PDB file of C-alpha atoms in Angstrom:
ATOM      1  CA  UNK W   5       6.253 -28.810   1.321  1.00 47.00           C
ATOM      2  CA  UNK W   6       6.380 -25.013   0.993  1.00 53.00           C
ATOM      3  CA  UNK W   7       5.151 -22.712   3.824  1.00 53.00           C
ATOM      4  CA  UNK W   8       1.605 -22.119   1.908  1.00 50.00           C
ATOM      5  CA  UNK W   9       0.848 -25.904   1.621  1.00 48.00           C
ATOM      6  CA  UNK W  10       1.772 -26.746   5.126  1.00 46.00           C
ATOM      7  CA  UNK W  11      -0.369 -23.772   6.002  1.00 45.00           C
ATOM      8  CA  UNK W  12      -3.654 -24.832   3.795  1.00 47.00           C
ATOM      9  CA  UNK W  13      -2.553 -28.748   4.796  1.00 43.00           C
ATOM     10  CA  UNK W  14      -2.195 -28.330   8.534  1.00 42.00           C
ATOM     11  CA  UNK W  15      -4.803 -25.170   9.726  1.00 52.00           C
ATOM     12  CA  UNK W  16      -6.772 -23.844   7.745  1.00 80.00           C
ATOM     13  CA  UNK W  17      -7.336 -21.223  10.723  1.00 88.00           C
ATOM     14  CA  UNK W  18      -7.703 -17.694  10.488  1.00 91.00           C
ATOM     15  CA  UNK W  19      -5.347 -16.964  13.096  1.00 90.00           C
ATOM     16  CA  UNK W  20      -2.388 -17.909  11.576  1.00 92.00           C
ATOM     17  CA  UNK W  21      -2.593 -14.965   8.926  1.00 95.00           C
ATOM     18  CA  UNK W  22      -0.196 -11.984   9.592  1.00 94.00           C
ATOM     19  CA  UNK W  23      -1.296  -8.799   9.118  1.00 93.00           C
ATOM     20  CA  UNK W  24       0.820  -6.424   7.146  1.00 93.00           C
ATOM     21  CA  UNK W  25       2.669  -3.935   9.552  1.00 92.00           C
ATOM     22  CA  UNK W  26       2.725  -1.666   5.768  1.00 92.00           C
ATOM     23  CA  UNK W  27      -0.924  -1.329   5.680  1.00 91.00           C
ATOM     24  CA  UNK W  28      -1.491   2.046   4.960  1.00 91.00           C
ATOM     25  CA  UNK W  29      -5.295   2.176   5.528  1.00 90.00           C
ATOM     26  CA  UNK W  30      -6.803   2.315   8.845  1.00 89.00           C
ATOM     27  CA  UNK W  31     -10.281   1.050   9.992  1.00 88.00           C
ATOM     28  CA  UNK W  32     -12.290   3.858  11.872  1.00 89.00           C
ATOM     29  CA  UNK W  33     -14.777   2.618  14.313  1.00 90.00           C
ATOM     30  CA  UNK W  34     -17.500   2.856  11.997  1.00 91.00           C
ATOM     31  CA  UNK W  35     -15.772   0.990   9.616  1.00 90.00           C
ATOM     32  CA  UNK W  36     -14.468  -1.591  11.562  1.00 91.00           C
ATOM     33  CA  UNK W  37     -18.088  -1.871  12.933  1.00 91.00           C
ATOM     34  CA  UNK W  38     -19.761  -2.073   9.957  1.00 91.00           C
ATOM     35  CA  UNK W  39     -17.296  -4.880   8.467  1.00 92.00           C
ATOM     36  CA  UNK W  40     -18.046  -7.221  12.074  1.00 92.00           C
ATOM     37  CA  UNK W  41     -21.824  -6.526  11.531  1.00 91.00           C
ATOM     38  CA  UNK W  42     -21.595  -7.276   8.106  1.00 92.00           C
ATOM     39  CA  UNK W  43     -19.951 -10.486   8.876  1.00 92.00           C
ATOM     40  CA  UNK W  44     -22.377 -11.404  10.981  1.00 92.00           C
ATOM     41  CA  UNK W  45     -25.193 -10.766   8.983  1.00 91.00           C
ATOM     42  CA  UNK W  46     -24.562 -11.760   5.366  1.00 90.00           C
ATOM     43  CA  UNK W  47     -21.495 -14.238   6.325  1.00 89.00           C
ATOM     44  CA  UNK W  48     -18.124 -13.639   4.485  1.00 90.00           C
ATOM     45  CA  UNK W  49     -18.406 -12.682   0.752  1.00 88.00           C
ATOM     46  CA  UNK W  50     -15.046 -11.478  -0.304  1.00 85.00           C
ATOM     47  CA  UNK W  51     -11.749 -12.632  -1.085  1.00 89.00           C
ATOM     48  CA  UNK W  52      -8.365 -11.524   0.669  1.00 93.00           C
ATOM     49  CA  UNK W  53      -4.833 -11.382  -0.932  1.00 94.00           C
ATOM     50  CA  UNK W  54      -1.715 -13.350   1.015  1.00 94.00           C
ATOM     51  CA  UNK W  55       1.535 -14.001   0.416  1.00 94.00           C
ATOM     52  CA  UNK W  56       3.716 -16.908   0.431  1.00 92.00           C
ATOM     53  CA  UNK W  57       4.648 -16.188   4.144  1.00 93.00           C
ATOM     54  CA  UNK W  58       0.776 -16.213   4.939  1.00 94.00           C
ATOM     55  CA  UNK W  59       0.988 -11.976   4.944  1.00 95.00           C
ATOM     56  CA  UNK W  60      -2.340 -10.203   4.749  1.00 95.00           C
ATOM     57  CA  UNK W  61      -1.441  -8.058   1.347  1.00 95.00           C
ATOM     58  CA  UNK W  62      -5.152  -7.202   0.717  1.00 94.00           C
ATOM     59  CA  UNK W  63      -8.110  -7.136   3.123  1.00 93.00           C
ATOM     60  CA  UNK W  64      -6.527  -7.079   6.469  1.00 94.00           C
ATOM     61  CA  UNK W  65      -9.612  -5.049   7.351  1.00 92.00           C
ATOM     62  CA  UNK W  66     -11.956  -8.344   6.276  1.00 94.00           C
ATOM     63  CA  UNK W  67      -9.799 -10.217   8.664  1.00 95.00           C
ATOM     64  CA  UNK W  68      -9.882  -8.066  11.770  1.00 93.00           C
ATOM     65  CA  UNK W  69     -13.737  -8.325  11.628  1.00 93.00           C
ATOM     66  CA  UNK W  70     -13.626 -11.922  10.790  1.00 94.00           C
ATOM     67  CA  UNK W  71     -12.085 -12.904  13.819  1.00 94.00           C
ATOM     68  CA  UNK W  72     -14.431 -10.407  15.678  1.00 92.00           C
ATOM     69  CA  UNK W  73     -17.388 -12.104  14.246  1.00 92.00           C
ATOM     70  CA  UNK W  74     -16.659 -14.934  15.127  1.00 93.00           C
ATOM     71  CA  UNK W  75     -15.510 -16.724  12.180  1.00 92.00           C
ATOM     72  CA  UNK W  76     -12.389 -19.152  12.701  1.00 92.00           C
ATOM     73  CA  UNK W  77     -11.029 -20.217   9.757  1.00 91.00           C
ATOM     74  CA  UNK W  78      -9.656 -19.532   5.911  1.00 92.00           C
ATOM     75  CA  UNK W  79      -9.924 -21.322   3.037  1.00 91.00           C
ATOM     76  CA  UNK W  80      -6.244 -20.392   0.803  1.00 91.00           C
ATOM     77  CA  UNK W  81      -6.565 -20.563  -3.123  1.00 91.00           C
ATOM     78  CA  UNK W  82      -3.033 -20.982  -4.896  1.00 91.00           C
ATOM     79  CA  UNK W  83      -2.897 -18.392  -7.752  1.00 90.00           C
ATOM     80  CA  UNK W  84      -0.133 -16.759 -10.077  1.00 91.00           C
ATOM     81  CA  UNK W  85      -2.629 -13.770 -10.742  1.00 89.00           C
ATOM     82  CA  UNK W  86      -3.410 -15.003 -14.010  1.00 93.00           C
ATOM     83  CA  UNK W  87      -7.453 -15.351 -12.883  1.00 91.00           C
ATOM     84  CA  UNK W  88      -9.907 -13.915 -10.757  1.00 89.00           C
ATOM     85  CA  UNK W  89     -10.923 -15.759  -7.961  1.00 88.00           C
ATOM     86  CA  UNK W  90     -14.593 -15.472  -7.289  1.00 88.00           C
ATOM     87  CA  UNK W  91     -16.626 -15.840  -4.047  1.00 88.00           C
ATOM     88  CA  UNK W  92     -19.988 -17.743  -4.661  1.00 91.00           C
ATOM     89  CA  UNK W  93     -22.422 -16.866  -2.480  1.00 91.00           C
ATOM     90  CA  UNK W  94     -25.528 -19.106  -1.985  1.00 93.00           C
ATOM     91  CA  UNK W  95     -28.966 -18.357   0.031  1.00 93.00           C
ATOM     92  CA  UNK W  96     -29.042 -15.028  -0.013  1.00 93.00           C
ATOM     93  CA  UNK W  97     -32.058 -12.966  -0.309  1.00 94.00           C
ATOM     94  CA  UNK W  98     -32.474  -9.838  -2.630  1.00 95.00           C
ATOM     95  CA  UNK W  99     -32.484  -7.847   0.072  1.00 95.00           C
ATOM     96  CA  UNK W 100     -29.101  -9.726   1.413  1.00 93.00           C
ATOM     97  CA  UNK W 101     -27.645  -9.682  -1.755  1.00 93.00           C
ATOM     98  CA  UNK W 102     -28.333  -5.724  -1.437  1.00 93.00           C
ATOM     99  CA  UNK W 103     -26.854  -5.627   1.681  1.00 92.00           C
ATOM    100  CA  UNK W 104     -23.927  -7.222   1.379  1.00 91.00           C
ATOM    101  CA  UNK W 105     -22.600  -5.198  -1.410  1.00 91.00           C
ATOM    102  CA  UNK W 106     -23.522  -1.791  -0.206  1.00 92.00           C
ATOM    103  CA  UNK W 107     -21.708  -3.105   3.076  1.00 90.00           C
ATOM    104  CA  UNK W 108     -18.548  -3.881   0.845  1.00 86.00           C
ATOM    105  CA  UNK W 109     -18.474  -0.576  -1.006  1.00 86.00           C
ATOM    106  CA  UNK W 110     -19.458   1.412   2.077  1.00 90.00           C
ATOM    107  CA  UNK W 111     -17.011  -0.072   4.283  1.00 87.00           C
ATOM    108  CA  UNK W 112     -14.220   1.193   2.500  1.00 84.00           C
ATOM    109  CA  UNK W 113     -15.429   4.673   2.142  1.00 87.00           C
ATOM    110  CA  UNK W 114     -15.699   4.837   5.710  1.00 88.00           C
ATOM    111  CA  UNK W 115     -11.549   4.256   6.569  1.00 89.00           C
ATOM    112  CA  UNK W 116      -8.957   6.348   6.577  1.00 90.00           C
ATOM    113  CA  UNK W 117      -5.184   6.702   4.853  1.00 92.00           C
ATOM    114  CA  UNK W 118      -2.996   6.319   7.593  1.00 92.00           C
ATOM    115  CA  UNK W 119      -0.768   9.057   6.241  1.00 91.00           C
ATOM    116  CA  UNK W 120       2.684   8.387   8.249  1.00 92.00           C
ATOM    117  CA  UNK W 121       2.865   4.640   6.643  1.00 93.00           C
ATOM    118  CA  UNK W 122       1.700   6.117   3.496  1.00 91.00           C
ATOM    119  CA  UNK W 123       4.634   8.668   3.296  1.00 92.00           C
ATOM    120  CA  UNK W 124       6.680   6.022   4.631  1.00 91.00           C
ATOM    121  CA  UNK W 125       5.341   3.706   1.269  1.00 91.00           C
ATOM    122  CA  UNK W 126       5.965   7.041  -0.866  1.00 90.00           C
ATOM    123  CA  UNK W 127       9.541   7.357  -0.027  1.00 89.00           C
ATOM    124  CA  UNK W 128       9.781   3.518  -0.335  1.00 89.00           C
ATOM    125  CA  UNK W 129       7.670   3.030  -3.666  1.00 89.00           C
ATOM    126  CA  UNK W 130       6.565   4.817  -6.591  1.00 88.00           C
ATOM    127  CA  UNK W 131       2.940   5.199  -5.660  1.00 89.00           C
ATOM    128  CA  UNK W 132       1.840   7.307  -8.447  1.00 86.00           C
ATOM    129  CA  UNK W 133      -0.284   4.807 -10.142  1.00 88.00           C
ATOM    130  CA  UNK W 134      -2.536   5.037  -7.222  1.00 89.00           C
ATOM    131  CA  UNK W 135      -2.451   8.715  -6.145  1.00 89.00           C
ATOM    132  CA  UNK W 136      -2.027  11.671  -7.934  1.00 87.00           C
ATOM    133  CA  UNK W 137       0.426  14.327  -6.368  1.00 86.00           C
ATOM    134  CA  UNK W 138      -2.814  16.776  -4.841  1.00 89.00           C
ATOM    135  CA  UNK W 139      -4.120  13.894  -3.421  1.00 90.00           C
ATOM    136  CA  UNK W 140      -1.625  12.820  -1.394  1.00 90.00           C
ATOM    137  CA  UNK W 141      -0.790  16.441  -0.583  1.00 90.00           C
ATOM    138  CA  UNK W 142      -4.812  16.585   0.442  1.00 90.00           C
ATOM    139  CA  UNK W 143      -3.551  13.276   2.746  1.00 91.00           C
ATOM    140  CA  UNK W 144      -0.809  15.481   4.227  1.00 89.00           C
ATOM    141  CA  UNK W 145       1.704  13.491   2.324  1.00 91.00           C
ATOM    142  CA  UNK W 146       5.242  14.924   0.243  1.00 87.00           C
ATOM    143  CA  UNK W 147       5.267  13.291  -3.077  1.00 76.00           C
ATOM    144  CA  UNK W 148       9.065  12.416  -3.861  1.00 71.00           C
ATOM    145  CA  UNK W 149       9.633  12.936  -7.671  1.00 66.00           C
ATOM    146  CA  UNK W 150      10.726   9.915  -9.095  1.00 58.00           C
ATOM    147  CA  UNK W 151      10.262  11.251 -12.673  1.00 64.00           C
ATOM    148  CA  UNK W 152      13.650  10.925 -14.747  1.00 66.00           C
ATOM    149  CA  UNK W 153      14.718  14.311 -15.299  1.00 66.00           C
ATOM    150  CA  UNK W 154      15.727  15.714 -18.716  1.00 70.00           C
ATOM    151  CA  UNK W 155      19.216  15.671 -20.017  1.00 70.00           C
ATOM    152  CA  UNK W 156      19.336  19.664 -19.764  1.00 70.00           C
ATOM    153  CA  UNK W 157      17.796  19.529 -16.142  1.00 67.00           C
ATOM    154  CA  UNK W 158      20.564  16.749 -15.242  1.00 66.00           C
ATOM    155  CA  UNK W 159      23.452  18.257 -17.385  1.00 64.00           C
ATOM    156  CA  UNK W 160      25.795  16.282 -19.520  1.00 62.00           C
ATOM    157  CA  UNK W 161      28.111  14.824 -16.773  1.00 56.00           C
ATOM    158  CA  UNK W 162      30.786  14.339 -19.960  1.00 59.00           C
ATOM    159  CA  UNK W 163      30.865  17.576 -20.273  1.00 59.00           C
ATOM    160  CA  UNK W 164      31.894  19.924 -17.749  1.00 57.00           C
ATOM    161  CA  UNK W 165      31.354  23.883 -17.850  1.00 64.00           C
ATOM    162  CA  UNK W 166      34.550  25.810 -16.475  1.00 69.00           C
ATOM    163  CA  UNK W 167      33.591  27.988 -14.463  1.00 76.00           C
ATOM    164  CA  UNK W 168      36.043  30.554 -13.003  1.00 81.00           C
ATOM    165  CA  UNK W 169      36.215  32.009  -9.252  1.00 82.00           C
ATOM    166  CA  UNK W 170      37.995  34.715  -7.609  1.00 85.00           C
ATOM    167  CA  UNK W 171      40.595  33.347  -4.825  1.00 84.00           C
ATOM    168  CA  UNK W 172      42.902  35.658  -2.587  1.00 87.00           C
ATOM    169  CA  UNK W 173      45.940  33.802  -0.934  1.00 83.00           C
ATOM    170  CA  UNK W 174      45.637  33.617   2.674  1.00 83.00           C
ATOM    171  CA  UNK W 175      49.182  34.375   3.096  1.00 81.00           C
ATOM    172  CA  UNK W 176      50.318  36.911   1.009  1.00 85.00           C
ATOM    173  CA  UNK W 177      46.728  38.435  -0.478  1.00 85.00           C
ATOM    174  CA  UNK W 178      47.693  37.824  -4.270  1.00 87.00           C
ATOM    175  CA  UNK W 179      44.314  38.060  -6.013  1.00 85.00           C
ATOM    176  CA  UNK W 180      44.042  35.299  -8.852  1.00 84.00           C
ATOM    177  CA  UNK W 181      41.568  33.796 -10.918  1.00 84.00           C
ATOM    178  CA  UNK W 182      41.075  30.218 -10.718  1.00 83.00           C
ATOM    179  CA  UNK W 183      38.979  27.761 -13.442  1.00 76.00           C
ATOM    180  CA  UNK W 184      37.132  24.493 -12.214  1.00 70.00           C
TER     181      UNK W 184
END
């Protein structure tokens, strides 16, 4: 039985999911606020991302305010990534349904990068798909360049330019040139 099944088999809880010490966005108080109200108020509407070890990859935010609202326990979906998993909500109002997804959308605008981890991802990763190189410079973050250079910008290591430098014995003071 792998790790995943004995997890969805034996728990089921919500405290045996592991939040990822890589997450590079942090929760301000608002945020983290708003996510335990919203938990509270519309019940929980979204889907998180784990991995085989039971590792929050996506929405270790959801979870923090989960288990501040209250709410004890997961339900795990088994997926290759070849469909999207949707969340049916039932019961809600308009004004719920509202609600709920300005909560989701507004939540998110409301955290910050954590910009050490995130230059610690950078010099990890190629992040580029997800941030441009002003952004993370607006983040206070050095983009490495992970761009393959040219062959002129790299040189032809097959071919070597001599180049010649001026040497002086240290013993005698003969003056000589020498090629590399």
């Amino acid at each position: 039985m792998s790790d995943i099944t004995r997890f969805m088999a034996d728990s089921n809880l919500i405290q045996g999911l592991i939040s990822d010490p890589k997450n590079a966005r942090k929760r301000t108080d608002r945020s983290a606020s708003l996510i335990q109200e919203s938990l509270k108020k519309y019940g929980a509407a979204r889907s998180i991302v784990i991995d085989e070890n039971n590792r929050i990859l996506a929405g270790n935010g959801t979870v923090e305010g989960a288990k501040a609202a209250g709410i004890q326990n997961v339900r795990v979906i088994e997926t290759d990534g070849t469909e999207i998993i949707a969340v049916k909500r039932t019961g809600l109002s308009e004004q719920e349904k509202v609600g709920l997804a300005l909560a989701d959308n507004r939540t998110s605008d409301l955290s910050d990068w954590d910009a050490h981890m995130l230059q610690q991802l950078a010099d990890e990763h190629d992040i580029s798909d997800w941030f441009d190189s002003d952004e993370l410079k607006e983040l206070g973050v050095e983009a490495p360049d992970f761009e393959p250079g040219s062959l002129d910008e790299q040189g032809d290591l097959g071919k070597f330019d001599k180049k010649e430098i001026n040497c002086t014995c240290p013993k005698c003071g003969y003056e000589f040139i020498q090629q590399v």
